[in-house]
């Protein structure tokens, strides 16, 4: 019902209410207030706070407004709200039944729209009778901007109107902001409401003097230290990294979209410093160096860990938020056109102007134009950050010191290479021990393995360089064979999960050789035979590294070609036809094209109609499962070799 009414709600609430059916309404409201105060320094700003608003509004008034404004949903709303509902409360002894007769039901998806409908005629009347002020609302948060005497008069009108429908304004939680001393603020109305000339916070964004904004943003940034300290002590690196990326890294993203990058910069540096320190400690280091950290700061899809620095993100976020608001705000009030033009294009006479143009110059390549950004504002922040990330990883590859370094960075950008980083350890099969996670992270960032300081040679006699490459490919001890079998077992589990008939390494499979595929699949539906050959390829192999340094996925591609050539002349008994599918993984995690295509084919067999995962869930689960298993294999092979070398005394 909310989706069906979205367009109607948007037209009905426009331009007063920003909390219902308005894309980016919160940011638009904040930018609107900032512009109005910047346009005229004599204006004041009032934010109101209503006590227990959603639970207090009179239902009879609500039903009357729905009947008048949205009659097509009246039957549903009447069914929900025309009679009291029973709430169960228990504390200690027997439960108590409380009859809920007023307010919006908690959890009602229509709740925000219904509450906004209840107060909308009051806000409309307030705006129409006080045209010199601007009335703006985000659900139950009502804001007014204008000259002092006009705003205070409107506030006097708002109070009894709200009380008539059961709403009470809490004076001590309201705030009046005035950049100048105004004698009007000593009136009876204002005397009971806190007044500030420094600034205030609206919808999570500080507005006012620069020093107030600096201090408010700094406090928000510093408050993240408690979370970071707890993550370091968590004892589970895989979970801690997820919490760091999902809970700490984006904490200031809202401020990045609503506060000028110049004003946010000190807080952004504090925030980024906490991120880097926490990431480094979780990795088991005191300092991982600038180059590995630059890679860790990149998105996972291009080889990083998603530890996006706020200092760089703030430029893209601020521009994107304004690009959205610039398109909408003139539709609200045409008088803003001139000031919007100044803010976008700049006014040399005022250093406050041109903040968007300045941020844009720092956020996007020089060949991009502001007009292009505004024409294509959909998901603009994502586009800008992706452009910056792509440029950064390309630069890293270009300045790589050797083919190995370039091959590693290219391999990490492949499909599925970072799936293990996003995996939530909900089961043992998806969980990485802390030491295994750290080892996988070292390989991803090109850091030396933990054993470099005390192991110089492999037990086969080869000198080690600290990268772990030789241990992964050394045939002494059977490490590659064990890894191969482990990955094959996961693919077999995938087929078993789909109830696909298959056999592991069938003997006498081919009439003209003793070769055995890793898995043989017979598809009863199509009557076709499919043989799967699992293989691990390292981009640093001597015959591959040069091409892998210049071509994405070269290691997997060459291994696929080799396998297809090997099985090209194989024959099944009786002359039956079959298809060979080489399932190749690069050691840094990249999937071969054939592997990805085959998993996509298998996903078509998955359906929630039969109680199994749907296609998207299936792809996510098995990409992560295979990715995690690969990292487990890498870690186990390396640590087994280390233990073997130590036992041998070499």
PDB file of N, CA, C and O in Angstrom, residues 610-640:
ATOM      1  N   UNK A 610      10.984 -25.261  -3.986  1.00  0.00           N
ATOM      2  CA  UNK A 610      11.254 -26.591  -3.450  1.00  0.00           C
ATOM      3  C   UNK A 610      11.922 -26.528  -2.081  1.00  0.00           C
ATOM      4  O   UNK A 610      12.505 -27.501  -1.625  1.00  0.00           O
ATOM      5  N   UNK A 611      11.864 -25.364  -1.470  1.00  0.00           N
ATOM      6  CA  UNK A 611      12.436 -25.233  -0.140  1.00  0.00           C
ATOM      7  C   UNK A 611      13.923 -24.960  -0.144  1.00  0.00           C
ATOM      8  O   UNK A 611      14.558 -24.972   0.906  1.00  0.00           O
ATOM      9  N   UNK A 612      14.501 -24.729  -1.343  1.00  0.00           N
ATOM     10  CA  UNK A 612      15.920 -24.419  -1.413  1.00  0.00           C
ATOM     11  C   UNK A 612      16.114 -22.913  -1.559  1.00  0.00           C
ATOM     12  O   UNK A 612      15.169 -22.145  -1.632  1.00  0.00           O
ATOM     13  N   UNK A 613      17.373 -22.504  -1.630  1.00  0.00           N
ATOM     14  CA  UNK A 613      17.685 -21.095  -1.788  1.00  0.00           C
ATOM     15  C   UNK A 613      17.211 -20.598  -3.149  1.00  0.00           C
ATOM     16  O   UNK A 613      17.203 -21.348  -4.125  1.00  0.00           O
ATOM     17  N   UNK A 614      16.827 -19.322  -3.220  1.00  0.00           N
ATOM     18  CA  UNK A 614      16.561 -18.767  -4.538  1.00  0.00           C
ATOM     19  C   UNK A 614      17.892 -18.499  -5.231  1.00  0.00           C
ATOM     20  O   UNK A 614      18.965 -18.666  -4.649  1.00  0.00           O
ATOM     21  N   UNK A 615      17.826 -18.046  -6.475  1.00  0.00           N
ATOM     22  CA  UNK A 615      19.043 -17.977  -7.279  1.00  0.00           C
ATOM     23  C   UNK A 615      20.088 -17.041  -6.684  1.00  0.00           C
ATOM     24  O   UNK A 615      21.273 -17.384  -6.605  1.00  0.00           O
ATOM     25  N   UNK A 616      19.664 -15.842  -6.279  1.00  0.00           N
ATOM     26  CA  UNK A 616      20.612 -14.871  -5.736  1.00  0.00           C
ATOM     27  C   UNK A 616      21.252 -15.392  -4.453  1.00  0.00           C
ATOM     28  O   UNK A 616      22.468 -15.252  -4.248  1.00  0.00           O
ATOM     29  N   UNK A 617      20.460 -15.991  -3.585  1.00  0.00           N
ATOM     30  CA  UNK A 617      20.992 -16.544  -2.337  1.00  0.00           C
ATOM     31  C   UNK A 617      21.949 -17.698  -2.611  1.00  0.00           C
ATOM     32  O   UNK A 617      22.976 -17.844  -1.944  1.00  0.00           O
ATOM     33  N   UNK A 618      21.607 -18.512  -3.600  1.00  0.00           N
ATOM     34  CA  UNK A 618      22.471 -19.636  -3.964  1.00  0.00           C
ATOM     35  C   UNK A 618      23.834 -19.134  -4.432  1.00  0.00           C
ATOM     36  O   UNK A 618      24.880 -19.632  -3.991  1.00  0.00           O
ATOM     37  N   UNK A 619      23.836 -18.165  -5.334  1.00  0.00           N
ATOM     38  CA  UNK A 619      25.105 -17.641  -5.853  1.00  0.00           C
ATOM     39  C   UNK A 619      25.947 -17.040  -4.739  1.00  0.00           C
ATOM     40  O   UNK A 619      27.158 -17.277  -4.666  1.00  0.00           O
ATOM     41  N   UNK A 620      25.314 -16.263  -3.858  1.00  0.00           N
ATOM     42  CA  UNK A 620      26.043 -15.645  -2.764  1.00  0.00           C
ATOM     43  C   UNK A 620      26.640 -16.695  -1.845  1.00  0.00           C
ATOM     44  O   UNK A 620      27.822 -16.628  -1.486  1.00  0.00           O
ATOM     45  N   UNK A 621      25.849 -17.704  -1.475  1.00  0.00           N
ATOM     46  CA  UNK A 621      26.314 -18.705  -0.525  1.00  0.00           C
ATOM     47  C   UNK A 621      27.500 -19.493  -1.068  1.00  0.00           C
ATOM     48  O   UNK A 621      28.504 -19.676  -0.363  1.00  0.00           O
ATOM     49  N   UNK A 622      27.414 -19.935  -2.316  1.00  0.00           N
ATOM     50  CA  UNK A 622      28.472 -20.803  -2.818  1.00  0.00           C
ATOM     51  C   UNK A 622      29.698 -20.029  -3.268  1.00  0.00           C
ATOM     52  O   UNK A 622      30.818 -20.559  -3.207  1.00  0.00           O
ATOM     53  N   UNK A 623      29.530 -18.790  -3.682  1.00  0.00           N
ATOM     54  CA  UNK A 623      30.722 -17.971  -3.933  1.00  0.00           C
ATOM     55  C   UNK A 623      31.499 -17.778  -2.636  1.00  0.00           C
ATOM     56  O   UNK A 623      32.725 -17.888  -2.602  1.00  0.00           O
ATOM     57  N   UNK A 624      30.764 -17.486  -1.568  1.00  0.00           N
ATOM     58  CA  UNK A 624      31.432 -17.273  -0.283  1.00  0.00           C
ATOM     59  C   UNK A 624      32.001 -18.575   0.267  1.00  0.00           C
ATOM     60  O   UNK A 624      33.115 -18.595   0.804  1.00  0.00           O
ATOM     61  N   UNK A 625      31.250 -19.639   0.136  1.00  0.00           N
ATOM     62  CA  UNK A 625      31.714 -20.932   0.661  1.00  0.00           C
ATOM     63  C   UNK A 625      33.018 -21.362  -0.016  1.00  0.00           C
ATOM     64  O   UNK A 625      33.967 -21.784   0.656  1.00  0.00           O
ATOM     65  N   UNK A 626      33.077 -21.258  -1.343  1.00  0.00           N
ATOM     66  CA  UNK A 626      34.289 -21.657  -2.064  1.00  0.00           C
ATOM     67  C   UNK A 626      35.424 -20.684  -1.775  1.00  0.00           C
ATOM     68  O   UNK A 626      36.585 -21.092  -1.616  1.00  0.00           O
ATOM     69  N   UNK A 627      35.112 -19.394  -1.673  1.00  0.00           N
ATOM     70  CA  UNK A 627      36.134 -18.395  -1.382  1.00  0.00           C
ATOM     71  C   UNK A 627      36.757 -18.616  -0.010  1.00  0.00           C
ATOM     72  O   UNK A 627      37.976 -18.555   0.156  1.00  0.00           O
ATOM     73  N   UNK A 628      35.913 -18.875   0.986  1.00  0.00           N
ATOM     74  CA  UNK A 628      36.420 -19.135   2.342  1.00  0.00           C
ATOM     75  C   UNK A 628      37.264 -20.405   2.356  1.00  0.00           C
ATOM     76  O   UNK A 628      38.331 -20.458   2.979  1.00  0.00           O
ATOM     77  N   UNK A 629      36.803 -21.453   1.667  1.00  0.00           N
ATOM     78  CA  UNK A 629      37.554 -22.707   1.647  1.00  0.00           C
ATOM     79  C   UNK A 629      38.925 -22.518   1.003  1.00  0.00           C
ATOM     80  O   UNK A 629      39.917 -23.103   1.454  1.00  0.00           O
ATOM     81  N   UNK A 630      39.000 -21.692  -0.039  1.00  0.00           N
ATOM     82  CA  UNK A 630      40.293 -21.426  -0.669  1.00  0.00           C
ATOM     83  C   UNK A 630      41.255 -20.771   0.311  1.00  0.00           C
ATOM     84  O   UNK A 630      42.436 -21.156   0.384  1.00  0.00           O
ATOM     85  N   UNK A 631      40.777 -19.794   1.078  1.00  0.00           N
ATOM     86  CA  UNK A 631      41.647 -19.132   2.047  1.00  0.00           C
ATOM     87  C   UNK A 631      42.055 -20.081   3.171  1.00  0.00           C
ATOM     88  O   UNK A 631      43.180 -20.013   3.668  1.00  0.00           O
ATOM     89  N   UNK A 632      41.135 -20.967   3.550  1.00  0.00           N
ATOM     90  CA  UNK A 632      41.493 -21.987   4.541  1.00  0.00           C
ATOM     91  C   UNK A 632      42.597 -22.880   4.001  1.00  0.00           C
ATOM     92  O   UNK A 632      43.550 -23.228   4.717  1.00  0.00           O
ATOM     93  N   UNK A 633      42.467 -23.264   2.738  1.00  0.00           N
ATOM     94  CA  UNK A 633      43.477 -24.132   2.124  1.00  0.00           C
ATOM     95  C   UNK A 633      44.826 -23.429   2.062  1.00  0.00           C
ATOM     96  O   UNK A 633      45.863 -24.021   2.409  1.00  0.00           O
ATOM     97  N   UNK A 634      44.831 -22.182   1.612  1.00  0.00           N
ATOM     98  CA  UNK A 634      46.088 -21.434   1.539  1.00  0.00           C
ATOM     99  C   UNK A 634      46.770 -21.376   2.899  1.00  0.00           C
ATOM    100  O   UNK A 634      47.974 -21.623   3.029  1.00  0.00           O
ATOM    101  N   UNK A 635      45.989 -21.047   3.926  1.00  0.00           N
ATOM    102  CA  UNK A 635      46.557 -20.912   5.265  1.00  0.00           C
ATOM    103  C   UNK A 635      47.055 -22.252   5.799  1.00  0.00           C
ATOM    104  O   UNK A 635      48.150 -22.346   6.369  1.00  0.00           O
ATOM    105  N   UNK A 636      46.251 -23.306   5.607  1.00  0.00           N
ATOM    106  CA  UNK A 636      46.638 -24.608   6.145  1.00  0.00           C
ATOM    107  C   UNK A 636      47.896 -25.128   5.480  1.00  0.00           C
ATOM    108  O   UNK A 636      48.794 -25.671   6.149  1.00  0.00           O
ATOM    109  N   UNK A 637      47.996 -24.960   4.156  1.00  0.00           N
ATOM    110  CA  UNK A 637      49.189 -25.427   3.438  1.00  0.00           C
ATOM    111  C   UNK A 637      50.421 -24.676   3.917  1.00  0.00           C
ATOM    112  O   UNK A 637      51.472 -25.274   4.179  1.00  0.00           O
ATOM    113  N   UNK A 638      50.315 -23.360   4.066  1.00  0.00           N
ATOM    114  CA  UNK A 638      51.472 -22.566   4.498  1.00  0.00           C
ATOM    115  C   UNK A 638      51.885 -22.929   5.914  1.00  0.00           C
ATOM    116  O   UNK A 638      53.079 -23.152   6.199  1.00  0.00           O
ATOM    117  N   UNK A 639      50.921 -23.024   6.827  1.00  0.00           N
ATOM    118  CA  UNK A 639      51.280 -23.330   8.214  1.00  0.00           C
ATOM    119  C   UNK A 639      51.800 -24.753   8.369  1.00  0.00           C
ATOM    120  O   UNK A 639      52.679 -25.023   9.199  1.00  0.00           O
ATOM    121  N   UNK A 640      51.284 -25.684   7.573  1.00  0.00           N
ATOM    122  CA  UNK A 640      51.824 -27.048   7.602  1.00  0.00           C
ATOM    123  C   UNK A 640      53.281 -27.069   7.159  1.00  0.00           C
ATOM    124  O   UNK A 640      54.115 -27.759   7.744  1.00  0.00           O
TER     125      UNK A 640
END
